[in-house]
Structure formats: C-alpha cells, structure tokens
Amino acid sequence: MGSRWYCRYGVSYRALEEMMTERGVPVDHTTIYRWVQKYAPELDKQTAGT
C-alpha cells in the first residue's frame, strides 16, 4: 500500500509512515523505502497499459 501511494502521489516516506500509522499499520519510513525499491518496478509494469 505504501509503495503504491508513493509511486502514484509522490508522498514522502515520512508522510506515508504517518498515514499508515493513522490507519493502524505502524511502519517505519525506511521499511516503506525498501518496499518502493522492491515493488515499484512491478507496479510500473502493471500500470503501463492503462
């Protein structure tokens, strides 16, 4: 979820950390960074055709 928001809206990692914590998912911004590095290429592939 965090990596999708980052790619789609360009929200900062720290802002995403706060947003996810507000939704009951406590996560550190460095974890979100790692998710983006891992999953962003796949998200780009999935949305390339739309």
Coordinates of C-alpha atoms in Angstrom, one line a residue:
M1 CA 0.0 0.0 0.0
G2 CA 2.7 2.5 1.0
S3 CA 4.8 1.9 -2.2
R4 CA 1.7 2.3 -4.3
W5 CA 0.9 5.7 -2.7
Y6 CA 4.5 6.8 -3.1
C7 CA 4.5 5.9 -6.8
R8 CA 1.1 7.3 -7.5
Y9 CA 1.1 10.5 -5.5
G10 CA 4.7 11.2 -4.7
V11 CA 4.1 11.4 -1.0
S12 CA 7.2 11.4 1.2
Y13 CA 8.3 8.3 3.1
R14 CA 7.8 10.1 6.4
A15 CA 4.3 11.2 5.4
L16 CA 3.5 7.7 4.4
E17 CA 4.7 6.4 7.7
E18 CA 2.3 8.8 9.4
M19 CA -0.6 7.9 7.2
M20 CA -0.2 4.2 7.7
T21 CA 0.2 4.6 11.4
E22 CA -3.1 6.5 11.5
R23 CA -4.7 3.6 9.7
G24 CA -3.4 1.1 12.3
V25 CA -0.3 -0.1 10.5
P26 CA 2.8 1.1 12.4
V27 CA 5.7 1.0 10.0
D28 CA 9.0 2.9 9.7
H29 CA 9.7 5.1 6.8
T30 CA 12.8 3.1 5.9
T31 CA 10.6 0.0 5.5
I32 CA 8.5 1.9 3.0
Y33 CA 11.6 2.9 1.2
R34 CA 12.6 -0.8 0.9
W35 CA 9.1 -1.7 -0.3
V36 CA 9.3 1.0 -3.0
Q37 CA 12.7 -0.3 -4.2
K38 CA 11.3 -3.8 -4.4
Y39 CA 7.8 -3.3 -5.8
A40 CA 7.9 -0.1 -7.8
P41 CA 9.2 -1.8 -11.0
E42 CA 6.3 -4.3 -10.8
L43 CA 3.7 -1.5 -10.2
D44 CA 5.1 0.3 -13.2
K45 CA 4.7 -2.8 -15.4
Q46 CA 1.1 -3.3 -14.2
T47 CA 0.1 0.3 -14.8
A48 CA 2.0 0.8 -18.1
G49 CA -1.0 -0.3 -20.2
T50 CA -3.5 2.0 -18.5

